[in-house]
Tab-separated table of C-alpha atoms and ligand atoms in Angstrom:
chain	number	residue	atom	x	y	z
N	5	UNK	CA	-37.126	-57.184	57.975
N	6	UNK	CA	-34.012	-56.124	56.094
N	7	UNK	CA	-33.593	-52.988	54.119
N	8	UNK	CA	-34.150	-53.482	50.336
N	9	UNK	CA	-31.615	-51.842	48.298
N	10	UNK	CA	-31.215	-54.732	45.956
N	11	UNK	CA	-28.931	-52.953	43.512
N	12	UNK	CA	-26.351	-53.197	46.147
N	13	UNK	CA	-25.598	-56.900	45.773
N	14	UNK	CA	-24.987	-56.143	41.966
N	15	UNK	CA	-22.714	-53.275	42.749
N	16	UNK	CA	-20.629	-54.898	45.341
N	17	UNK	CA	-20.655	-58.601	44.989
N	18	UNK	CA	-17.574	-59.345	42.919
N	19	UNK	CA	-16.984	-63.042	44.106
N	20	UNK	CA	-17.381	-65.822	41.756
N	21	UNK	CA	-20.647	-67.622	42.230
N	22	UNK	CA	-20.183	-71.013	43.825
N	23	UNK	CA	-22.895	-73.464	43.063
N	24	UNK	CA	-22.653	-76.680	45.016
N	25	UNK	CA	-24.893	-79.621	45.614
N	26	UNK	CA	-24.790	-81.463	48.885
N	27	UNK	CA	-22.724	-84.091	47.073
N	28	UNK	CA	-20.251	-81.449	45.840
N	29	UNK	CA	-19.914	-80.073	49.243
N	30	UNK	CA	-18.942	-83.489	50.708
N	31	UNK	CA	-16.287	-83.734	48.044
N	32	UNK	CA	-14.611	-80.555	49.108
N	33	UNK	CA	-11.194	-81.138	50.560
N	34	UNK	CA	-10.996	-80.765	54.446
N	35	UNK	CA	-9.930	-77.222	55.507
N	36	UNK	CA	-6.261	-76.783	56.244
N	37	UNK	CA	-4.678	-73.660	57.827
N	38	UNK	CA	-1.912	-73.298	55.280
N	39	UNK	CA	-4.249	-73.537	52.287
N	40	UNK	CA	-6.474	-70.816	53.833
N	41	UNK	CA	-3.616	-68.570	54.818
N	42	UNK	CA	-2.390	-68.829	51.089
N	43	UNK	CA	-5.661	-67.735	49.754
N	44	UNK	CA	-5.502	-64.458	51.781
N	45	UNK	CA	-4.501	-61.511	49.589
N	46	UNK	CA	-3.924	-57.917	50.395
N	47	UNK	CA	-5.928	-57.099	47.226
N	48	UNK	CA	-9.080	-58.827	48.354
N	49	UNK	CA	-8.980	-57.062	51.790
N	50	UNK	CA	-8.203	-53.734	50.138
N	51	UNK	CA	-11.013	-53.944	47.580
N	52	UNK	CA	-13.546	-54.733	50.278
N	53	UNK	CA	-12.218	-51.818	52.320
N	54	UNK	CA	-12.629	-49.523	49.443
N	55	UNK	CA	-16.167	-50.803	48.989
N	56	UNK	CA	-17.030	-50.195	52.645
N	57	UNK	CA	-15.598	-46.639	52.499
N	58	UNK	CA	-17.544	-46.021	49.319
N	59	UNK	CA	-20.756	-47.043	51.120
N	60	UNK	CA	-20.162	-44.706	53.898
N	61	UNK	CA	-19.247	-41.731	51.623
N	62	UNK	CA	-22.267	-42.397	49.372
N	63	UNK	CA	-24.440	-41.199	52.297
N	64	UNK	CA	-24.989	-37.696	53.530
N	65	UNK	CA	-23.568	-38.439	56.957
N	66	UNK	CA	-20.526	-40.335	55.630
N	67	UNK	CA	-20.648	-42.924	58.367
N	68	UNK	CA	-22.086	-46.331	59.086
N	69	UNK	CA	-23.911	-45.685	62.314
N	70	UNK	CA	-26.485	-48.172	63.561
N	71	UNK	CA	-29.780	-47.765	61.667
N	72	UNK	CA	-28.414	-45.151	59.279
N	73	UNK	CA	-28.516	-45.482	55.644
N	74	UNK	CA	-24.746	-46.293	55.717
N	75	UNK	CA	-25.328	-49.188	58.171
N	76	UNK	CA	-28.187	-50.596	56.289
N	77	UNK	CA	-26.139	-50.475	53.081
N	78	UNK	CA	-23.446	-52.291	54.961
N	79	UNK	CA	-25.791	-55.162	55.874
N	80	UNK	CA	-26.778	-55.366	52.215
N	81	UNK	CA	-23.298	-55.388	51.198
N	82	UNK	CA	-22.488	-58.325	53.479
N	83	UNK	CA	-25.480	-60.233	52.400
N	84	UNK	CA	-24.699	-59.458	48.846
N	85	UNK	CA	-21.481	-61.488	49.206
N	86	UNK	CA	-23.388	-64.221	51.218
N	87	UNK	CA	-25.944	-64.465	48.339
N	88	UNK	CA	-22.907	-65.701	46.161
N	89	UNK	CA	-22.290	-68.386	48.607
N	90	UNK	CA	-25.792	-69.666	49.122
N	91	UNK	CA	-24.882	-73.260	48.596
N	92	UNK	CA	-22.381	-73.152	51.305
N	93	UNK	CA	-24.078	-70.886	53.925
N	94	UNK	CA	-27.545	-70.260	55.199
N	95	UNK	CA	-27.922	-66.775	56.645
N	96	UNK	CA	-30.392	-64.725	58.590
N	97	UNK	CA	-30.759	-61.068	58.805
N	98	UNK	CA	-31.832	-60.617	62.416
N	99	UNK	CA	-33.818	-57.446	63.119
N	100	UNK	CA	-33.933	-55.985	66.630
N	101	UNK	CA	-35.190	-52.827	68.235
N	102	UNK	CA	-32.424	-50.795	69.831
N	103	UNK	CA	-32.230	-47.442	71.566
N	104	UNK	CA	-30.482	-44.885	69.344
N	105	UNK	CA	-28.985	-41.685	70.583
N	106	UNK	CA	-27.589	-38.744	68.678
N	107	UNK	CA	-26.239	-35.915	70.620
N	108	UNK	CA	-24.805	-32.530	70.125
N	109	UNK	CA	-23.570	-29.914	72.482
N	110	UNK	CA	-20.882	-27.543	73.560
N	111	UNK	CA	-18.737	-26.757	76.589
N	112	UNK	CA	-17.516	-23.375	77.672
N	113	UNK	CA	-15.070	-22.988	80.608
N	114	UNK	CA	-14.650	-19.483	82.007
N	115	UNK	CA	-16.072	-18.048	78.919
N	116	UNK	CA	-14.009	-19.975	76.498
N	117	UNK	CA	-15.146	-22.763	74.139
N	118	UNK	CA	-13.495	-26.078	74.839
N	119	UNK	CA	-13.480	-28.844	72.222
N	120	UNK	CA	-15.824	-31.486	73.623
N	121	UNK	CA	-17.932	-34.432	72.680
N	122	UNK	CA	-21.438	-35.429	74.079
N	123	UNK	CA	-21.680	-38.974	75.170
N	124	UNK	CA	-24.451	-41.172	73.632
N	125	UNK	CA	-27.531	-41.464	75.824
N	126	UNK	CA	-26.566	-38.204	77.504
N	127	UNK	CA	-29.881	-36.339	78.352
N	128	UNK	CA	-30.495	-32.939	77.077
N	129	UNK	CA	-29.247	-30.208	79.478
N	130	UNK	CA	-28.246	-26.559	79.642
N	131	UNK	CA	-26.305	-25.779	82.762
N	132	UNK	CA	-24.223	-22.923	83.757
N	133	UNK	CA	-22.689	-23.539	87.187
N	134	UNK	CA	-19.364	-24.035	89.050
N	135	UNK	CA	-17.159	-26.938	88.200
N	136	UNK	CA	-16.408	-29.193	91.076
N	137	UNK	CA	-13.657	-31.836	90.934
N	138	UNK	CA	-14.568	-35.480	91.775
N	139	UNK	CA	-12.122	-37.566	93.959
N	140	UNK	CA	-10.281	-40.441	92.518
N	141	UNK	CA	-11.721	-41.793	89.303
N	142	UNK	CA	-15.463	-41.219	90.309
N	143	UNK	CA	-16.328	-44.850	90.243
N	144	UNK	CA	-17.710	-44.780	93.796
N	145	UNK	CA	-20.484	-42.677	95.312
N	146	UNK	CA	-18.070	-41.636	98.052
N	147	UNK	CA	-15.843	-39.944	95.463
N	148	UNK	CA	-18.485	-37.261	94.972
N	149	UNK	CA	-18.208	-34.332	97.443
N	150	UNK	CA	-21.324	-32.692	98.701
N	151	UNK	CA	-20.248	-29.533	96.773
N	152	UNK	CA	-21.071	-31.357	93.513
N	153	UNK	CA	-24.778	-30.906	94.077
N	154	UNK	CA	-26.279	-28.341	91.778
N	155	UNK	CA	-22.856	-27.991	90.122
N	156	UNK	CA	-20.926	-29.577	87.160
N	157	UNK	CA	-18.835	-32.605	88.149
N	158	UNK	CA	-15.300	-32.935	86.705
N	159	UNK	CA	-14.220	-36.422	86.554
N	160	UNK	CA	-11.176	-38.404	85.118
N	161	UNK	CA	-11.789	-41.176	82.671
N	162	UNK	CA	-10.602	-44.533	83.836
N	163	UNK	CA	-11.360	-47.743	85.781
N	164	UNK	CA	-15.091	-47.760	85.362
N	165	UNK	CA	-17.355	-46.954	82.499
N	166	UNK	CA	-18.517	-43.512	81.425
N	167	UNK	CA	-22.160	-44.408	82.326
N	168	UNK	CA	-21.389	-45.223	85.854
N	169	UNK	CA	-19.632	-41.821	86.352
N	170	UNK	CA	-22.574	-39.948	84.876
N	171	UNK	CA	-25.133	-41.869	86.840
N	172	UNK	CA	-23.124	-41.268	90.122
N	173	UNK	CA	-22.740	-37.622	89.240
N	174	UNK	CA	-26.600	-37.503	88.896
N	175	UNK	CA	-27.126	-39.350	92.160
N	176	UNK	CA	-24.938	-36.883	93.915
N	177	UNK	CA	-27.077	-34.061	92.649
N	178	UNK	CA	-24.808	-32.724	89.975
N	179	UNK	CA	-26.522	-31.088	86.974
N	180	UNK	CA	-23.923	-32.081	84.429
N	181	UNK	CA	-20.663	-33.782	84.107
N	182	UNK	CA	-17.389	-33.332	82.305
N	183	UNK	CA	-15.144	-36.422	81.838
N	184	UNK	CA	-11.551	-35.753	80.798
N	185	UNK	CA	-9.380	-38.289	79.097
N	186	UNK	CA	-6.720	-40.205	81.000
N	187	UNK	CA	-4.617	-40.812	77.854
N	188	UNK	CA	-3.253	-37.960	75.723
N	189	UNK	CA	-5.728	-36.344	73.237
N	190	UNK	CA	-9.298	-35.844	73.051
N	191	UNK	CA	-12.128	-38.286	73.940
N	192	UNK	CA	-13.629	-38.682	70.473
N	193	UNK	CA	-16.950	-40.105	71.554
N	194	UNK	CA	-18.457	-42.862	73.629
N	195	UNK	CA	-21.526	-44.336	75.055
N	196	UNK	CA	-23.011	-44.077	78.521
N	197	UNK	CA	-24.753	-47.365	77.836
N	198	UNK	CA	-28.459	-47.825	77.383
N	199	UNK	CA	-30.411	-46.294	80.352
N	200	UNK	CA	-31.729	-46.875	82.935
N	201	UNK	CA	-29.003	-47.553	85.492
N	202	UNK	CA	-29.504	-48.659	89.055
N	203	UNK	CA	-27.073	-46.026	90.287
N	204	UNK	CA	-29.097	-43.081	89.281
N	205	UNK	CA	-30.233	-40.921	86.189
N	206	UNK	CA	-27.564	-39.767	83.784
N	207	UNK	CA	-26.817	-36.062	83.609
N	208	UNK	CA	-25.790	-34.186	80.491
N	209	UNK	CA	-22.207	-35.487	80.008
N	210	UNK	CA	-19.444	-34.311	77.770
N	211	UNK	CA	-15.925	-35.630	77.213
N	212	UNK	CA	-12.828	-33.541	76.792
N	213	UNK	CA	-9.006	-33.798	76.191
N	214	UNK	CA	-6.713	-34.718	79.079
N	215	UNK	CA	-4.916	-31.364	78.824
N	216	UNK	CA	-8.079	-29.346	79.082
N	217	UNK	CA	-9.258	-31.358	82.113
N	218	UNK	CA	-5.903	-30.933	83.950
N	219	UNK	CA	-5.878	-27.170	83.301
N	220	UNK	CA	-9.328	-26.864	84.890
N	221	UNK	CA	-8.142	-29.118	87.754
N	222	UNK	CA	-5.029	-27.084	88.410
N	223	UNK	CA	-7.171	-23.867	88.935
N	224	UNK	CA	-9.505	-25.749	91.301
N	225	UNK	CA	-6.624	-27.351	93.187
N	226	UNK	CA	-4.977	-23.796	93.556
N	227	UNK	CA	-8.170	-22.808	95.375
N	228	UNK	CA	-9.774	-20.950	92.390
N	229	UNK	CA	-13.262	-21.359	91.156
N	230	UNK	CA	-14.273	-22.157	87.525
N	231	UNK	CA	-17.620	-21.743	85.841
N	232	UNK	CA	-18.659	-23.968	83.036
N	233	UNK	CA	-21.563	-24.068	80.596
N	234	UNK	CA	-22.478	-27.515	79.438
N	235	UNK	CA	-25.123	-27.649	76.677
N	236	UNK	CA	-26.249	-31.129	75.408
N	237	UNK	CA	-28.972	-31.827	73.048
N	238	UNK	CA	-30.007	-35.421	72.457
N	239	UNK	CA	-32.347	-37.354	70.104
N	240	UNK	CA	-32.883	-40.643	71.760
N	241	UNK	CA	-35.419	-43.024	70.236
N	242	UNK	CA	-36.049	-46.669	69.305
N	243	UNK	CA	-34.874	-47.821	65.850
N	244	UNK	CA	-34.790	-51.190	64.118
N	245	UNK	CA	-31.361	-52.396	63.061
N	246	UNK	CA	-29.951	-55.696	61.894
N	247	UNK	CA	-27.360	-58.417	62.757
N	248	UNK	CA	-26.349	-60.774	60.114
N	249	UNK	CA	-25.696	-64.470	61.077
N	250	UNK	CA	-24.415	-66.859	58.482
N	251	UNK	CA	-23.602	-70.621	59.186
N	252	UNK	CA	-22.174	-73.364	57.060
N	253	UNK	CA	-24.748	-75.786	55.783
N	254	UNK	CA	-22.429	-78.653	56.379
N	255	UNK	CA	-20.568	-79.392	59.593
N	256	UNK	CA	-21.798	-80.529	63.130
N	257	UNK	CA	-24.390	-77.887	64.125
N	258	UNK	CA	-24.115	-79.157	67.704
N	259	UNK	CA	-20.358	-78.127	67.603
N	260	UNK	CA	-20.229	-74.569	66.388
N	261	UNK	CA	-17.383	-72.190	66.071
N	262	UNK	CA	-18.750	-68.631	66.121
N	263	UNK	CA	-16.817	-65.676	64.831
N	264	UNK	CA	-18.002	-62.096	65.252
N	265	UNK	CA	-17.238	-58.478	64.134
N	266	UNK	CA	-19.349	-55.389	64.389
N	267	UNK	CA	-20.801	-53.895	61.294
N	268	UNK	CA	-21.627	-50.411	62.600
N	269	UNK	CA	-19.367	-47.418	63.120
N	270	UNK	CA	-19.385	-44.365	65.130
N	271	UNK	CA	-20.872	-40.984	63.928
N	272	UNK	CA	-17.558	-39.345	63.311
N	273	UNK	CA	-16.517	-41.319	60.182
N	274	UNK	CA	-16.756	-44.465	58.079
N	275	UNK	CA	-15.098	-46.728	60.589
N	276	UNK	CA	-12.942	-48.731	58.272
N	277	UNK	CA	-10.555	-49.897	60.900
N	278	UNK	CA	-13.187	-49.881	63.608
N	279	UNK	CA	-14.686	-52.245	62.676
N	280	UNK	CA	-14.567	-52.387	58.913
N	281	UNK	CA	-11.360	-54.455	59.280
N	282	UNK	CA	-13.052	-57.143	61.372
N	283	UNK	CA	-16.197	-57.052	59.230
N	284	UNK	CA	-14.029	-57.627	56.164
N	285	UNK	CA	-11.760	-60.063	58.008
N	286	UNK	CA	-14.532	-62.560	58.812
N	287	UNK	CA	-16.285	-61.975	55.489
N	288	UNK	CA	-13.049	-62.935	53.671
N	289	UNK	CA	-12.656	-65.946	55.877
N	290	UNK	CA	-16.273	-66.897	55.054
N	291	UNK	CA	-15.428	-66.517	51.279
N	292	UNK	CA	-12.293	-68.606	51.391
N	293	UNK	CA	-13.666	-71.250	53.787
N	294	UNK	CA	-16.331	-72.118	51.186
N	295	UNK	CA	-13.769	-74.012	49.117
N	296	UNK	CA	-13.305	-76.572	51.901
N	297	UNK	CA	-15.210	-78.971	54.037
N	298	UNK	CA	-15.306	-78.687	57.891
N	299	UNK	CA	-16.193	-81.205	60.650
N	300	UNK	CA	-17.749	-78.386	62.803
N	301	UNK	CA	-20.329	-75.880	61.785
N	302	UNK	CA	-18.869	-72.358	61.426
N	303	UNK	CA	-21.022	-69.259	62.280
N	304	UNK	CA	-20.099	-65.847	61.073
N	305	UNK	CA	-21.747	-62.952	62.981
N	306	UNK	CA	-21.829	-59.288	62.048
N	307	UNK	CA	-23.220	-57.277	64.962
N	308	UNK	CA	-25.043	-54.096	64.861
N	309	UNK	CA	-25.096	-51.523	67.669
N	310	UNK	CA	-21.668	-52.365	69.109
N	311	UNK	CA	-20.787	-48.708	69.406
N	312	UNK	CA	-23.876	-47.953	71.392
N	313	UNK	CA	-22.892	-50.599	73.993
N	314	UNK	CA	-22.725	-54.138	72.458
N	315	UNK	CA	-26.372	-54.011	71.566
N	316	UNK	CA	-26.507	-56.563	68.747
N	317	UNK	CA	-24.347	-59.301	70.235
N	318	UNK	CA	-26.156	-58.955	73.528
N	319	UNK	CA	-29.455	-59.188	71.764
N	320	UNK	CA	-28.318	-62.423	69.830
N	321	UNK	CA	-27.121	-64.068	72.870
N	322	UNK	CA	-30.413	-63.347	74.681
N	323	UNK	CA	-32.473	-64.858	71.752
N	324	UNK	CA	-30.197	-68.007	71.979
N	325	UNK	CA	-30.797	-68.174	75.706
N	326	UNK	CA	-34.557	-68.505	75.101
N	327	UNK	CA	-34.029	-71.932	73.415
N	328	UNK	CA	-32.663	-74.663	75.623
N	329	UNK	CA	-29.286	-76.052	74.442
N	330	UNK	CA	-28.673	-73.310	71.753
N	331	UNK	CA	-25.771	-71.704	73.725
N	332	UNK	CA	-24.344	-75.111	74.515
N	333	UNK	CA	-23.778	-75.674	70.845
N	334	UNK	CA	-21.412	-72.704	70.508
N	335	UNK	CA	-17.993	-74.259	71.675
N	336	UNK	CA	-15.887	-71.127	70.990
N	337	UNK	CA	-16.485	-67.543	70.181
N	338	UNK	CA	-13.816	-65.439	68.499
N	339	UNK	CA	-13.946	-61.672	68.161
N	340	UNK	CA	-12.286	-59.368	65.741
N	341	UNK	CA	-12.760	-55.632	66.476
N	342	UNK	CA	-9.952	-53.561	64.843
N	343	UNK	CA	-7.310	-55.646	63.118
N	344	UNK	CA	-5.575	-53.027	60.883
N	345	UNK	CA	-4.602	-50.183	63.231
N	346	UNK	CA	-2.001	-47.704	61.851
N	347	UNK	CA	0.419	-47.795	64.915
N	348	UNK	CA	-0.462	-51.491	65.594
N	349	UNK	CA	0.245	-53.988	68.098
N	350	UNK	CA	-0.448	-57.672	67.657
N	351	UNK	CA	-2.665	-58.596	70.464
N	352	UNK	CA	-4.771	-61.614	71.511
N	353	UNK	CA	-7.171	-61.750	74.497
N	354	UNK	CA	-5.658	-62.564	77.809
N	355	UNK	CA	-7.450	-65.922	78.035
N	356	UNK	CA	-5.319	-67.176	80.842
N	357	UNK	CA	-5.349	-63.886	82.856
N	358	UNK	CA	-1.638	-63.824	83.180
N	359	UNK	CA	-1.306	-60.236	82.175
N	360	UNK	CA	-4.456	-58.484	83.453
N	361	UNK	CA	-5.580	-60.705	86.259
N	362	UNK	CA	-8.867	-61.496	84.362
N	363	UNK	CA	-9.231	-64.860	82.819
N	364	UNK	CA	-11.846	-65.755	80.215
N	365	UNK	CA	-14.085	-68.788	80.589
N	366	UNK	CA	-12.307	-72.235	80.433
N	367	UNK	CA	-10.983	-72.756	77.003
N	368	UNK	CA	-9.979	-69.124	76.533
N	369	UNK	CA	-6.488	-69.704	77.842
N	370	UNK	CA	-6.017	-72.395	75.133
N	371	UNK	CA	-7.089	-70.054	72.368
N	372	UNK	CA	-4.719	-67.521	73.604
N	373	UNK	CA	-2.016	-70.186	73.409
N	374	UNK	CA	-3.035	-71.166	69.922
N	375	UNK	CA	-2.600	-67.503	68.808
N	376	UNK	CA	0.469	-66.984	70.559
N	377	UNK	CA	2.100	-70.029	68.900
N	378	UNK	CA	0.957	-68.917	65.541
N	379	UNK	CA	2.562	-65.534	65.718
N	380	UNK	CA	5.684	-66.719	67.396
N	381	UNK	CA	6.151	-69.554	64.823
N	382	UNK	CA	6.113	-66.880	62.130
N	383	UNK	CA	8.642	-64.580	63.801
N	384	UNK	CA	6.006	-62.053	65.049
N	385	UNK	CA	5.843	-60.631	68.532
N	386	UNK	CA	2.448	-60.916	70.243
N	387	UNK	CA	1.008	-59.368	73.340
N	388	UNK	CA	-2.179	-59.735	75.364
N	389	UNK	CA	-5.205	-57.507	75.487
N	390	UNK	CA	-7.690	-57.499	78.416
N	391	UNK	CA	-11.255	-58.972	78.568
N	392	UNK	CA	-12.341	-55.573	79.629
N	393	UNK	CA	-15.935	-55.634	78.402
N	394	UNK	CA	-15.184	-53.307	75.442
N	395	UNK	CA	-16.323	-55.560	72.680
N	396	UNK	CA	-18.814	-58.180	71.499
N	397	UNK	CA	-17.327	-61.160	73.204
N	398	UNK	CA	-18.841	-60.103	76.537
N	399	UNK	CA	-22.350	-61.619	76.148
N	400	UNK	CA	-20.646	-64.931	75.229
N	401	UNK	CA	-18.170	-64.704	78.016
N	402	UNK	CA	-21.021	-64.127	80.512
N	403	UNK	CA	-22.464	-67.399	79.439
N	404	UNK	CA	-19.363	-69.340	79.992
N	405	UNK	CA	-18.443	-69.763	76.235
N	406	UNK	CA	-14.640	-69.781	75.620
N	407	UNK	CA	-13.618	-66.542	74.038
N	408	UNK	CA	-10.615	-65.364	72.056
N	409	UNK	CA	-9.705	-63.149	69.186
N	410	UNK	CA	-7.325	-60.601	67.761
N	411	UNK	CA	-6.874	-56.863	68.089
N	412	UNK	CA	-4.290	-54.324	66.811
N	413	UNK	CA	-5.080	-51.501	69.286
N	414	UNK	CA	-7.284	-48.586	69.613
N	415	UNK	CA	-6.653	-45.742	72.041
N	416	UNK	CA	-3.902	-47.398	74.148
N	417	UNK	CA	-0.574	-45.691	74.035
N	418	UNK	CA	2.310	-47.470	72.468
N	419	UNK	CA	4.686	-47.748	75.331
N	420	UNK	CA	8.345	-48.248	75.001
N	421	UNK	CA	7.908	-51.922	75.628
N	422	UNK	CA	5.308	-52.168	72.886
N	423	UNK	CA	7.389	-49.965	70.558
N	424	UNK	CA	10.285	-52.435	70.998
N	425	UNK	CA	8.018	-55.348	70.056
N	426	UNK	CA	6.101	-53.770	67.213
N	427	UNK	CA	7.878	-50.616	66.041
N	428	UNK	CA	5.681	-47.759	64.833
N	429	UNK	CA	5.345	-44.486	66.877
N	430	UNK	CA	6.298	-44.699	70.545
N	431	UNK	CA	4.076	-42.478	72.789
N	432	UNK	CA	1.332	-42.336	70.309
N	433	UNK	CA	-1.868	-44.263	70.404
N	434	UNK	CA	-2.383	-47.402	68.359
N	435	UNK	CA	-5.047	-45.969	66.182
N	436	UNK	CA	-4.645	-42.082	66.086
N	437	UNK	CA	-7.808	-41.947	64.004
N	438	UNK	CA	-9.857	-44.019	66.434
N	439	UNK	CA	-13.474	-42.835	66.375
N	440	UNK	CA	-12.620	-39.903	63.972
N	441	UNK	CA	-13.478	-38.982	60.434
N	442	UNK	CA	-9.923	-40.214	59.535
N	443	UNK	CA	-10.681	-43.873	60.364
N	444	UNK	CA	-10.758	-44.390	56.570
N	445	UNK	CA	-9.214	-46.506	53.869
N	446	UNK	CA	-6.149	-44.365	53.585
N	447	UNK	CA	-5.254	-45.133	57.285
N	448	UNK	CA	-5.497	-48.924	57.274
N	449	UNK	CA	-2.179	-50.558	57.928
N	450	UNK	CA	-1.924	-53.574	55.672
N	451	UNK	CA	1.315	-54.740	57.286
N	452	UNK	CA	-1.030	-55.410	60.297
N	453	UNK	CA	-4.151	-56.482	58.435
N	454	UNK	CA	-2.681	-59.240	56.247
N	455	UNK	CA	-0.980	-61.194	59.130
N	456	UNK	CA	-3.912	-60.639	61.300
N	457	UNK	CA	-6.211	-62.105	58.625
N	458	UNK	CA	-3.856	-65.111	58.191
N	459	UNK	CA	-3.999	-65.838	61.856
N	460	UNK	CA	-7.782	-65.353	61.794
N	461	UNK	CA	-8.205	-68.008	59.102
N	462	UNK	CA	-5.631	-70.279	60.778
N	463	UNK	CA	-7.930	-70.204	63.896
N	464	UNK	CA	-10.916	-70.887	61.642
N	465	UNK	CA	-9.114	-73.991	60.099
N	466	UNK	CA	-8.095	-75.207	63.589
N	467	UNK	CA	-11.523	-75.006	65.329
N	468	UNK	CA	-13.615	-75.802	62.267
N	469	UNK	CA	-11.742	-79.079	62.302
N	470	UNK	CA	-11.676	-79.837	66.083
N	471	UNK	CA	-12.369	-78.434	69.441
N	472	UNK	CA	-10.020	-81.238	70.802
N	473	UNK	CA	-7.489	-78.648	72.198
N	474	UNK	CA	-10.099	-77.040	74.312
N	475	UNK	CA	-11.274	-78.419	77.660
N	476	UNK	CA	-14.117	-80.866	77.547
N	477	UNK	CA	-16.986	-78.468	76.587
N	478	UNK	CA	-19.849	-79.400	78.814
N	479	UNK	CA	-17.948	-79.446	82.224
N	480	UNK	CA	-16.105	-76.421	81.048
N	481	UNK	CA	-19.168	-74.433	80.303
N	482	UNK	CA	-20.755	-75.247	83.719
N	483	UNK	CA	-17.535	-73.760	85.264
N	484	UNK	CA	-17.442	-71.091	82.581
N	485	UNK	CA	-20.772	-69.580	83.410
N	486	UNK	CA	-19.424	-69.123	86.972
N	487	UNK	CA	-16.238	-67.614	85.470
N	488	UNK	CA	-18.200	-65.143	83.362
N	489	UNK	CA	-19.994	-64.155	86.572
N	490	UNK	CA	-16.554	-63.816	88.241
N	491	UNK	CA	-15.387	-61.492	85.384
N	492	UNK	CA	-18.420	-59.262	85.926
N	493	UNK	CA	-18.149	-59.343	89.755
N	494	UNK	CA	-14.461	-58.682	89.409
N	495	UNK	CA	-15.077	-55.626	87.201
N	496	UNK	CA	-17.661	-54.320	89.784
N	497	UNK	CA	-15.526	-55.074	92.891
N	498	UNK	CA	-13.569	-52.119	94.222
N	499	UNK	CA	-10.765	-54.399	95.575
N	500	UNK	CA	-10.249	-55.966	92.160
N	501	UNK	CA	-7.114	-54.648	90.395
N	502	UNK	CA	-6.906	-54.966	86.681
N	503	UNK	CA	-3.157	-55.097	86.205
N	504	UNK	CA	-1.733	-52.395	83.955
N	505	UNK	CA	-5.059	-51.328	82.694
N	506	UNK	CA	-7.069	-48.348	83.764
N	507	UNK	CA	-9.621	-47.861	80.976
N	508	UNK	CA	-12.898	-49.630	80.500
N	509	UNK	CA	-15.719	-49.645	77.997
N	510	UNK	CA	-15.921	-48.921	74.367
N	511	UNK	CA	-15.334	-45.333	74.011
Z	606	ZN	ZN1	-15.086	-51.447	67.386
């Protein structure tokens, strides 16, 4: 069941109504990359970004968190546009039940309040105890010294997900955990991932800035002791939320190009780059594609619950898995999560594993090559981003479906090398407003958004026409399922080294 704020489609849907019979559709010209690229305007992206921000700001919480009024209105806004394209797309609003978590809390260290954030799915706790530093990055049970029992564990962010650290702290007997950032600045939010976890129960877990973590650590390393007070209060309950899945009526439905972006934001703000930009990016592609015919069917997916741990995309892939052959029909999945970052990089997924030592399923390397060529041929630099499990491609990759996509950077620091390639602010993170109230319209970078959108529609034209450049699908998927498992195993294997990359999980 979808939420019913019907006035929304009247308010937001500004596209011309396209009324096509089946005959009309077959007369549409075949899609071409250049034509689609030409149809992309800054104005269309900008208008939609304003509309999304207005949606968030029209609600008391000023965000678009899964199951909130702002998110339900976002779903209505998407379907409002799709309603104008009914003769070109069928669409489904897919409800699912998800575990929601809303947490508040505080941290005091040696009697002083430290700016902190409580991780989603953190249990409620009130603990005043000594803080004990954990060895290494706290990704192994052996990193937790005996002294951590009945105390507060202090752990660096990095290498493994927040949830594993919290669970291992709990298993070691800690009563609460503090995770400090491994990049400059605060941890602005994050999820432990839906419980339960095999490693143990979560403990109340807060995130703090790197500088605050290091100053506690320096006292501890100097032989001093530090007392902390961790207070976490959590409202954790099941909610119903919605994915939106639209597919071209025409085209070969056994050969599907799927594109995805997440429609939910974090609590802190309206999420106009994360992932308003991807949401708008695939919506605008869907609108422009409707002027053309395609050989393959094209499926546009707006996922809910990404910020709680990829809930919508995971649910969707599970439902497809229930019907034999459904997953086999998807020949490629492309993900767009943040494509207008203020201090942007132009990145595509490291499909061939050359940069991060982690390849995508067969076909992913060819998709990386496609995007690299596109950017290079237009005089842009391009870099790779890791398949690190931080966005909605993961469930597809786990099932051996080739994956790719575009990304302009989140909380990774712009190194000198990246600065030389892309300009901007060296030493600053790619999106300084990442997961904050300032991730709004004013901070979108259209110098990134417009070329990213053009590349996005170029890939739609390419793969809506043919998957000929990808390895032969069936054999590839058989190998790819194994590759998806290899990705998972690699991420869980302590001897695995992800080159040049120490962070993991949507934070
Ligand atoms: Zn995102």
